[in-house]
Coordinates of C-alpha atoms in Angstrom, one line a residue:
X150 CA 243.3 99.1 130.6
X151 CA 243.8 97.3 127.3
X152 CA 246.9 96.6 125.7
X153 CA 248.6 98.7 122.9
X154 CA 248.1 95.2 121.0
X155 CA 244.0 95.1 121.3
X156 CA 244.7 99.2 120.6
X157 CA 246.3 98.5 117.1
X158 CA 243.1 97.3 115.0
X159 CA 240.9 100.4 116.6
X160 CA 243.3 103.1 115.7
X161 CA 244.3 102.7 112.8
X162 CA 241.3 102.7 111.2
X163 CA 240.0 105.9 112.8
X164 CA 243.2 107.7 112.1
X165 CA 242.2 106.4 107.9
X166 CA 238.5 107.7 108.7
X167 CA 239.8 111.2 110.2
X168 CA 242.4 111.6 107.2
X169 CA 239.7 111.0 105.0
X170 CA 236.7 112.8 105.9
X171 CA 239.1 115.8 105.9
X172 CA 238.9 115.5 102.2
X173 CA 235.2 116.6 101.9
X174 CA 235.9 119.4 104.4
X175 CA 238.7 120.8 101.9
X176 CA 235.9 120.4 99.3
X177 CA 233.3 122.3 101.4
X178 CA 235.1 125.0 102.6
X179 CA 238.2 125.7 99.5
X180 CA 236.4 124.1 96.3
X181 CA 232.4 124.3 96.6
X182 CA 232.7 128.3 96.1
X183 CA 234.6 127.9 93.0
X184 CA 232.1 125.7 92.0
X185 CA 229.6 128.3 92.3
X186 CA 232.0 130.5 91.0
X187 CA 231.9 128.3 87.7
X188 CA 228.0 128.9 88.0
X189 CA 227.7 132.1 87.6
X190 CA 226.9 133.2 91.0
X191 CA 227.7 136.6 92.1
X192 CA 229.7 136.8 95.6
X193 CA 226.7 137.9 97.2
X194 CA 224.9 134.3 96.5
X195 CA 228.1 132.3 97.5
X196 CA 227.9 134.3 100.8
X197 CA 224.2 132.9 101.1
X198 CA 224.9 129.6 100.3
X199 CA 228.1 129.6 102.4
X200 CA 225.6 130.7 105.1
X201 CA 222.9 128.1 104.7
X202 CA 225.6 125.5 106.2
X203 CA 226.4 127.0 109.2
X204 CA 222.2 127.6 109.6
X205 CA 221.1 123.6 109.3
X206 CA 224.1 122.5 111.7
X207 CA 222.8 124.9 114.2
X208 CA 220.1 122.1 114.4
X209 CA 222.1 119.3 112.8
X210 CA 225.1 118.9 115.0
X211 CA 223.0 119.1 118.6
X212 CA 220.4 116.8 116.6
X213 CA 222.8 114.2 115.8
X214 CA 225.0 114.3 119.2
X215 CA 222.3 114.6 121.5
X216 CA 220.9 111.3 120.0
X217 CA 224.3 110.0 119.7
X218 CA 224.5 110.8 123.8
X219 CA 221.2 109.0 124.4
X220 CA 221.3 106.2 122.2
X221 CA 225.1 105.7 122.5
X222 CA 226.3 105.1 118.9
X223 CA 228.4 106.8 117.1
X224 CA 228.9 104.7 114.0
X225 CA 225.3 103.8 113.1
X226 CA 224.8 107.8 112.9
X227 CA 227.8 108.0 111.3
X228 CA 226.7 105.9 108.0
X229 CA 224.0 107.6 107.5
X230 CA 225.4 110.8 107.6
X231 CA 227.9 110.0 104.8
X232 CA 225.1 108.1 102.8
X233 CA 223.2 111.3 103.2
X234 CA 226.5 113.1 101.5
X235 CA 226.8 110.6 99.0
X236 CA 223.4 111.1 97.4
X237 CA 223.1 114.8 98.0
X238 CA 226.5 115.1 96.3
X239 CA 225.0 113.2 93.2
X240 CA 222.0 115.4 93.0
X241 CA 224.4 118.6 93.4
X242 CA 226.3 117.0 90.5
X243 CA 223.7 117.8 88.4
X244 CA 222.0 120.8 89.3
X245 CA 222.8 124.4 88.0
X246 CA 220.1 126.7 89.3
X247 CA 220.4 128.9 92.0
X248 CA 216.7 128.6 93.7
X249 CA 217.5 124.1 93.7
X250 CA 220.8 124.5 94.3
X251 CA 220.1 125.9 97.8
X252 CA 217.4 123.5 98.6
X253 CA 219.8 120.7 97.8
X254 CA 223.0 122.5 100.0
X255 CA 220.6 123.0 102.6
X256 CA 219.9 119.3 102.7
X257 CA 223.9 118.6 102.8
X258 CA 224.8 120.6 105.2
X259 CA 222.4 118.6 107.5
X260 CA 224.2 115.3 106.8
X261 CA 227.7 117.3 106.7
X262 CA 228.3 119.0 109.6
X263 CA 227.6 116.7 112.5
X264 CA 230.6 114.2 111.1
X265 CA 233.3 116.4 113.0
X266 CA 232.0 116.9 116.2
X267 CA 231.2 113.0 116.3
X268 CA 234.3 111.8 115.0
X269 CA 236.5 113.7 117.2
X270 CA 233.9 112.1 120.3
X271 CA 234.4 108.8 119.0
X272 CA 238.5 109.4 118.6
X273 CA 238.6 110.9 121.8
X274 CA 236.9 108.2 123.6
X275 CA 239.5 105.7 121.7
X276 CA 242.3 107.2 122.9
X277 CA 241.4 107.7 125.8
X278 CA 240.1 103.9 126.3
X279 CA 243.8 102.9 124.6
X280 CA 245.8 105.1 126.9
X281 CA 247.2 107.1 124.0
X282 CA 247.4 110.8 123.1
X283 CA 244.4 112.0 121.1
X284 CA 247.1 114.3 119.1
X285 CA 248.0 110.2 117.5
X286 CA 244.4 110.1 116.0
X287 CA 244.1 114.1 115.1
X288 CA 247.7 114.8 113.8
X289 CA 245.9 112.4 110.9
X290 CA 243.3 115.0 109.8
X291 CA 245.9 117.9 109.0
X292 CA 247.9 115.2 106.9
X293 CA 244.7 114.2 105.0
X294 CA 243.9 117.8 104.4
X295 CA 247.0 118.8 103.3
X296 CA 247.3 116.0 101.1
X297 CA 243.8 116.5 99.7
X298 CA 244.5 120.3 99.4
X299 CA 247.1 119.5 96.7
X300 CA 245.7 116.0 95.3
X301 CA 242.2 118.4 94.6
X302 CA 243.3 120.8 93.3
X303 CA 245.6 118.8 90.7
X304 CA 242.6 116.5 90.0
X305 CA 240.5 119.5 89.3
X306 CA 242.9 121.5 87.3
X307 CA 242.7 118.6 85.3
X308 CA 238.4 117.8 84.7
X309 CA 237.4 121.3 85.9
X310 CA 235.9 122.6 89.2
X311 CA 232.5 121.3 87.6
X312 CA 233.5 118.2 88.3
X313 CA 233.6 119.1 91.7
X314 CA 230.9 116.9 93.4
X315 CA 232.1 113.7 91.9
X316 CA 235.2 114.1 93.7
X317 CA 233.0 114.8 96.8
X318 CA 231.1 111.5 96.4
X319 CA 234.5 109.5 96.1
X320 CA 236.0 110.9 99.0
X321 CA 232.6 110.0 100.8
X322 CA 232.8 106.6 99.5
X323 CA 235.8 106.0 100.8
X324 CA 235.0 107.3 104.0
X325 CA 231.5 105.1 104.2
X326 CA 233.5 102.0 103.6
X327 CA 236.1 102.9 106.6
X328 CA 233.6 103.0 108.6
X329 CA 232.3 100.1 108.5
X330 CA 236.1 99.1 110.0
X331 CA 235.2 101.2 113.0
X332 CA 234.6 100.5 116.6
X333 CA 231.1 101.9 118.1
X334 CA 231.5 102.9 121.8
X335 CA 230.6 100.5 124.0
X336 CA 231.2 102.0 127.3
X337 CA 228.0 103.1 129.2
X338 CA 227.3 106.5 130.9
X339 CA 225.2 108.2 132.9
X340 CA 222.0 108.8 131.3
X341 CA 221.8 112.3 130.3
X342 CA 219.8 114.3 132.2
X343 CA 219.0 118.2 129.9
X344 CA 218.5 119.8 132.8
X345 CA 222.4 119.1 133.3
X346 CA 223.2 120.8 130.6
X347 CA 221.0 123.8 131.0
X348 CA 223.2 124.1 134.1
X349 CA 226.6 124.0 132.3
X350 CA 225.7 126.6 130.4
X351 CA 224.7 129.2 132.7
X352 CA 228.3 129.1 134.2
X353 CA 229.6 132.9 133.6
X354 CA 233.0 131.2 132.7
X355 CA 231.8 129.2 129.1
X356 CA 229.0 131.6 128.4
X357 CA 232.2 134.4 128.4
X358 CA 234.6 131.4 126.5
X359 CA 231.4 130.8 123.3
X360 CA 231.5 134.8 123.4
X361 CA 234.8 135.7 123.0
X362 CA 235.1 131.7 120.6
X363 CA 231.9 133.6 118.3
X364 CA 233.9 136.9 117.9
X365 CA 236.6 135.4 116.7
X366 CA 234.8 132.4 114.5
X367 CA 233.0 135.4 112.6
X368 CA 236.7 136.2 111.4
X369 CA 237.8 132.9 110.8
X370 CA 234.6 132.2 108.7
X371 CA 234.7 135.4 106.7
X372 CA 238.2 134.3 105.7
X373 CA 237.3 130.8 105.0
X374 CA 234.3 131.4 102.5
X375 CA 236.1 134.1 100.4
X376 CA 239.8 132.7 100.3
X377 CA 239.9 131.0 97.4
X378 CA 237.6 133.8 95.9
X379 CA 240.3 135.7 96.5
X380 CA 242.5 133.5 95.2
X381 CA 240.9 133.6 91.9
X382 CA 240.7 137.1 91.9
X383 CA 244.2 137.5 92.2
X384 CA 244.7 135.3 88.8
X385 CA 245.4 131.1 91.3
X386 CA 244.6 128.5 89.4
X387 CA 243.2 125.5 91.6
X388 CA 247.1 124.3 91.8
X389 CA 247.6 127.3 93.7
X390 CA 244.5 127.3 95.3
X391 CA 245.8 123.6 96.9
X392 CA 249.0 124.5 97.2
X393 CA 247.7 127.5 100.2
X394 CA 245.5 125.0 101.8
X395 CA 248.8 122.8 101.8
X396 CA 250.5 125.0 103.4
X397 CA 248.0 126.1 106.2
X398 CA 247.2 122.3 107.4
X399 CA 251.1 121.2 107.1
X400 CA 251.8 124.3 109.2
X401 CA 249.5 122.9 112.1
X402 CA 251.2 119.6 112.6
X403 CA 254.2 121.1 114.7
X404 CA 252.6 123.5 116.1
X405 CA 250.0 120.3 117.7
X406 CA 253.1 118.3 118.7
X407 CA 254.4 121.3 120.7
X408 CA 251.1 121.6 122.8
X409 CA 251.0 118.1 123.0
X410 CA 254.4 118.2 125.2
X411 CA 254.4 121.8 126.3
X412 CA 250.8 122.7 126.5
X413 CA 249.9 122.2 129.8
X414 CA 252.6 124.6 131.2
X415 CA 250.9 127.7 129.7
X416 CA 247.6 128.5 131.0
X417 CA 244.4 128.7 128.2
X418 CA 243.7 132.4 128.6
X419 CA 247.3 133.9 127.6
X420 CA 247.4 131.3 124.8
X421 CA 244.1 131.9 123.1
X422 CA 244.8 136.3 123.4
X423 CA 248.1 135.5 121.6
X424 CA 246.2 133.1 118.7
X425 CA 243.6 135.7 118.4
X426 CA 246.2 138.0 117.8
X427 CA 247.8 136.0 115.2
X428 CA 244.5 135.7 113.3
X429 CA 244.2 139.7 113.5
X430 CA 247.6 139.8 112.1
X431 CA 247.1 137.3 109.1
X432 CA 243.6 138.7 108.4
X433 CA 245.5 141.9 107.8
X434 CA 248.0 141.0 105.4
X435 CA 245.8 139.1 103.4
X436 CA 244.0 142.1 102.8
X437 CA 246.8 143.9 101.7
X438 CA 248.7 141.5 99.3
X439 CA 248.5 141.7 96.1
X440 CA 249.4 138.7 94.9
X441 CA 248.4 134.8 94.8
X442 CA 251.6 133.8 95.9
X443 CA 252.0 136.2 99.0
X444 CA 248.6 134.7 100.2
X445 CA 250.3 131.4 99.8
X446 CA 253.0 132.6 102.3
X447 CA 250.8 134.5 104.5
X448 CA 249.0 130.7 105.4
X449 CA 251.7 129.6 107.3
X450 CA 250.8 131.8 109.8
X451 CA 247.6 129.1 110.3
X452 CA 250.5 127.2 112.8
X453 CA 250.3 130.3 115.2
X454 CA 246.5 131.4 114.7
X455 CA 244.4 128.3 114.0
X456 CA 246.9 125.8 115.5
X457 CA 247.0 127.1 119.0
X458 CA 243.7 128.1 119.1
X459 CA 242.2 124.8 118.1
X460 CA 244.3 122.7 120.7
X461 CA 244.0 125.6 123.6
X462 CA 239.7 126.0 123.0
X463 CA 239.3 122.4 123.4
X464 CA 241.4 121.7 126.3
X465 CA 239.7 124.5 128.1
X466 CA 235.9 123.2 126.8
X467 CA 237.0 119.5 128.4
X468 CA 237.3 121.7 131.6
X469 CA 233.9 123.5 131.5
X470 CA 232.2 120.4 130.5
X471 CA 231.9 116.9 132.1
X472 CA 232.6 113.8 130.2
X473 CA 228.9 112.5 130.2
X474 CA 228.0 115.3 127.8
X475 CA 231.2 115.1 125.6
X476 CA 228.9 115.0 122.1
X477 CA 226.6 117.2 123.7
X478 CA 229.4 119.7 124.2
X479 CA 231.0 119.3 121.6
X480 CA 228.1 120.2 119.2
X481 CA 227.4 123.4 121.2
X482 CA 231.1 124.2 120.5
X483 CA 230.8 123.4 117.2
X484 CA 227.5 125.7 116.9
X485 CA 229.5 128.7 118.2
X486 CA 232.4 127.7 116.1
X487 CA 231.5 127.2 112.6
X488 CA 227.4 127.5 112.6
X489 CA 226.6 130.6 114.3
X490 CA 229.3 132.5 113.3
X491 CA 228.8 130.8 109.2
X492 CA 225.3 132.2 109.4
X493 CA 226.2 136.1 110.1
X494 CA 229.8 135.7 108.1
X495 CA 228.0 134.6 105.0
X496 CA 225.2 136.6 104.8
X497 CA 227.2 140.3 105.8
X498 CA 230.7 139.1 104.4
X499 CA 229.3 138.5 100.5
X500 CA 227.9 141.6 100.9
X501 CA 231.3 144.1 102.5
X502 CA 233.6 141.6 100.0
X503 CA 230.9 142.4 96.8
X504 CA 230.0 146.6 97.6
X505 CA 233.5 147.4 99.6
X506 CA 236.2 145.7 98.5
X507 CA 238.8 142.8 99.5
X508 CA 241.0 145.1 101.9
X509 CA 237.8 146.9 104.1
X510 CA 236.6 142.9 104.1
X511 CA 239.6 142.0 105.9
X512 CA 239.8 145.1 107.9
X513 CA 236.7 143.4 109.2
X514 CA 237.8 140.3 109.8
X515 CA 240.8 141.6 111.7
X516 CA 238.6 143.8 113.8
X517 CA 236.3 140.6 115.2
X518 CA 240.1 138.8 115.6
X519 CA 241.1 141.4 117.8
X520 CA 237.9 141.9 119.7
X521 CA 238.3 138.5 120.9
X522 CA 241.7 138.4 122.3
X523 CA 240.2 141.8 124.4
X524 CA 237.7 139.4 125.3
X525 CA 240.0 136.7 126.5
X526 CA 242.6 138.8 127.8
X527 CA 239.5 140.5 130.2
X528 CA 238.9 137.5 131.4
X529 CA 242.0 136.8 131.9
X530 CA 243.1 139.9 133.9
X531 CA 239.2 139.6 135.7
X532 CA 239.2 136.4 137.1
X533 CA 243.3 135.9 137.3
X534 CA 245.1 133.1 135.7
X535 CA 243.5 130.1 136.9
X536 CA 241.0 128.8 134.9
X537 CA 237.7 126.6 137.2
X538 CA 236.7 123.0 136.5
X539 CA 233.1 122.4 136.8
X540 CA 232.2 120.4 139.5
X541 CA 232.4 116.8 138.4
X542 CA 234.1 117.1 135.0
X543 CA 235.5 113.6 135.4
X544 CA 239.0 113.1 133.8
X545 CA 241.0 116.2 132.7
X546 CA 242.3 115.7 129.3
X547 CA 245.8 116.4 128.5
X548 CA 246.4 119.0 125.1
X549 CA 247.0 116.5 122.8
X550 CA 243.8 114.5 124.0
X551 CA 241.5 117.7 124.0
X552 CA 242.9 118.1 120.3
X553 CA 239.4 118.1 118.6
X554 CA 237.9 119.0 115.5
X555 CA 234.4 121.4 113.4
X556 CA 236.1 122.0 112.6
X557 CA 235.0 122.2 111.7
X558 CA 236.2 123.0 111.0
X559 CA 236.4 123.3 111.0
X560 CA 237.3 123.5 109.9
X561 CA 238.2 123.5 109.3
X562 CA 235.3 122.3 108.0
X563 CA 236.9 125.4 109.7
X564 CA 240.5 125.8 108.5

């Protein structure tokens, strides 16, 4: 084991990359529709192009982590990912038609997505190699979304959301040069064997864990690519708009402290019925306020919905999955998380928020919430409490180190 004092110039610098890339996923997911918006695009079109994300990184993230598995690098990947960003933010900058505009978000998404998944494998791998508690690394990216919520939305207020992908590019920047600060992995593994993996996912256990994850990402995704729509609607200027993202990643932090000392003690199951709950309940009285500010207080409730949830999925995927295909998994959760679910929310949500309304979208979105903590309660009740480790799973993570993002979503990518 190394020493916290050869630990000190590693993780530092990957708690500055995870605070920043969390930046661009505030700009994806709160500030890219408004953008749109600002456009002239009709809800219906931000729903596609909200869509088109989740589509690419169904390829994207097991692209890039598959070859991150095999070739084992993180970092090289990692450039080019944010060089990709960089110049496809540029382009963006200066586009305004609808038919190039989704040619060149197509082409963004692909260099987008995969960050999360990959940074939270490299992070992990870190702390776990240090001896530390992931939650050190990961408490980092809800401070640098929070603080990028608000420092966003001020800049903005101030050049205008058409200024937007400027703001993306420096944030991406920023990131690139981190990066270059950043230890690769260097420790070797098994080489990866697909038909592994083909066998990890016929297990009855994750197939029913992505189901009930899917149900309740299609919420989660419906809320994240019309909040700030709503927003706007309801008369939020971006200040306001920043100030509810504020409040939804600050929310998190205790909330990830608490399962970092407490976590184990409470099986997965009964924690992720009560966080699907807790989404069915917020998705609910979003749709029913009717005012900027309400919304504003209703986000807190991310601490109890996204907060649990995020920490509890992930410490039960480390279970279902062995260590040799962490990227690998991590991508597939990623898939079900924000790409699968991105696709269908998109497309059907533009349309329900655009022909029925604000409240029957949310109605929605709290009906897939609750569907899922049936789900998970079912399996609960069906196979009892305990959850099963795959055969050779390798070292079981505690909360704090299973604490990853998607994000991403994410985030968010997936807040």
């Amino acid at each position: 084991m190394r020493s916290s004092t050869s630990a000190r110039p590693e993780l530092p610098w990957l708690r500055a990359f995870t605070f920043t890339i969390f930046g661009t996923s505030v700009l994806v997911s709160s500030y890219f529709p408004l953008f749109y918006s600002q456009l002239g695009f009709s809800s219906s079109q931000i729903g596609l192009l909200y869509a088109l994300g989740p589509m690419i990184s169904l390829v994207a993230n097991l692209l890039w982590s598959v070859a991150s598995d095999k070739y084992r690098t993180i970092k090289k990947i990692m450039l080019i990912l944010l060089i990709g960003q960089i110049i496809m933010s540029a382009v963006l900058s200066v586009s305004t038609k609808f038919s190039v505009i989704v040619l060149v978000i197509t082409i963004f998404y692909f260099f987008f997505y995969p960050v999360f998944p990959l940074s939270d494998t490299i992070a992990i791998n870190a702390a776990k190699r240090h001896n530390k508690n992931f939650i050190t690394v990961r408490i980092f990216g809800s401070i640098g979304y929070a603080f990028f919520a608000l420092f966003i939305g001020y800049v903005l207020s101030v050049i205008g959301s058409s200024q937007t992908m400027w703001v993306a590019i420096g944030i991406a920047a920023i990131a690139l040069a981190i990066t270059l600060f950043i230890k690769d992995q260097d420790s070797p593994v098994a080489k990866m064997d697909m038909s592994g993996i083909w066998g990890i996912l016929k297990q009855k256990e994750l197939l029913w864990f992505f189901g009930c994850v899917f149900s309740l990402a299609i919420a989660v995704r419906m809320n994240d690519a019309f909040l700030t729509v709503t927003l706007n609607n309801l008369g939020a200027s971006e200040n306001i708009i920043g100030w509810s993202q504020l409040a939804s990643s600050m929310s998190e932090i205790p909330i990830f402290l608490l399962l970092s000392l407490y976590g184990e003690k409470i099986k997965e199951l009964p924690l992720l019925v009560f966080a699907s709950l807790m989404f069915a309940t917020r998705f609910l009285l979003v749709g029913i306020a009717d005012s900027a500010g309400m919304i504003v207080a209703i986000q807190l409730l991310h601490s109890v919905s996204f907060g649990v949830f995020y920490v509890t999925s992930i410490r039960m995927l480390t279970r279902l999955i062995p260590d040799h295909y962490r990227a690998t998994g991590m991508a597939l959760y990623t898939i079900v998380w924000s790409s699968a679910s991105g696709l269908l929310s998109g497309t059907f949500g533009g349309v329900i928020f655009e022909e029925f309304g604000r409240h029957n979208f949310y109605i929605v979105a709290m009906s897939f919430a609750l569907f899922a903590s049936l789900g998970f309660a079912s399996r609960y009740f069906y196979r009892g409490p305990r959850v099963k480790t795959v055969a050779g799973a390798g070292a079981q993570l505690s909360a704090a180190q299973a604490a990853t993002a998607a994000s991403a979503e994410e985030e968010s990518v997936g807040k």
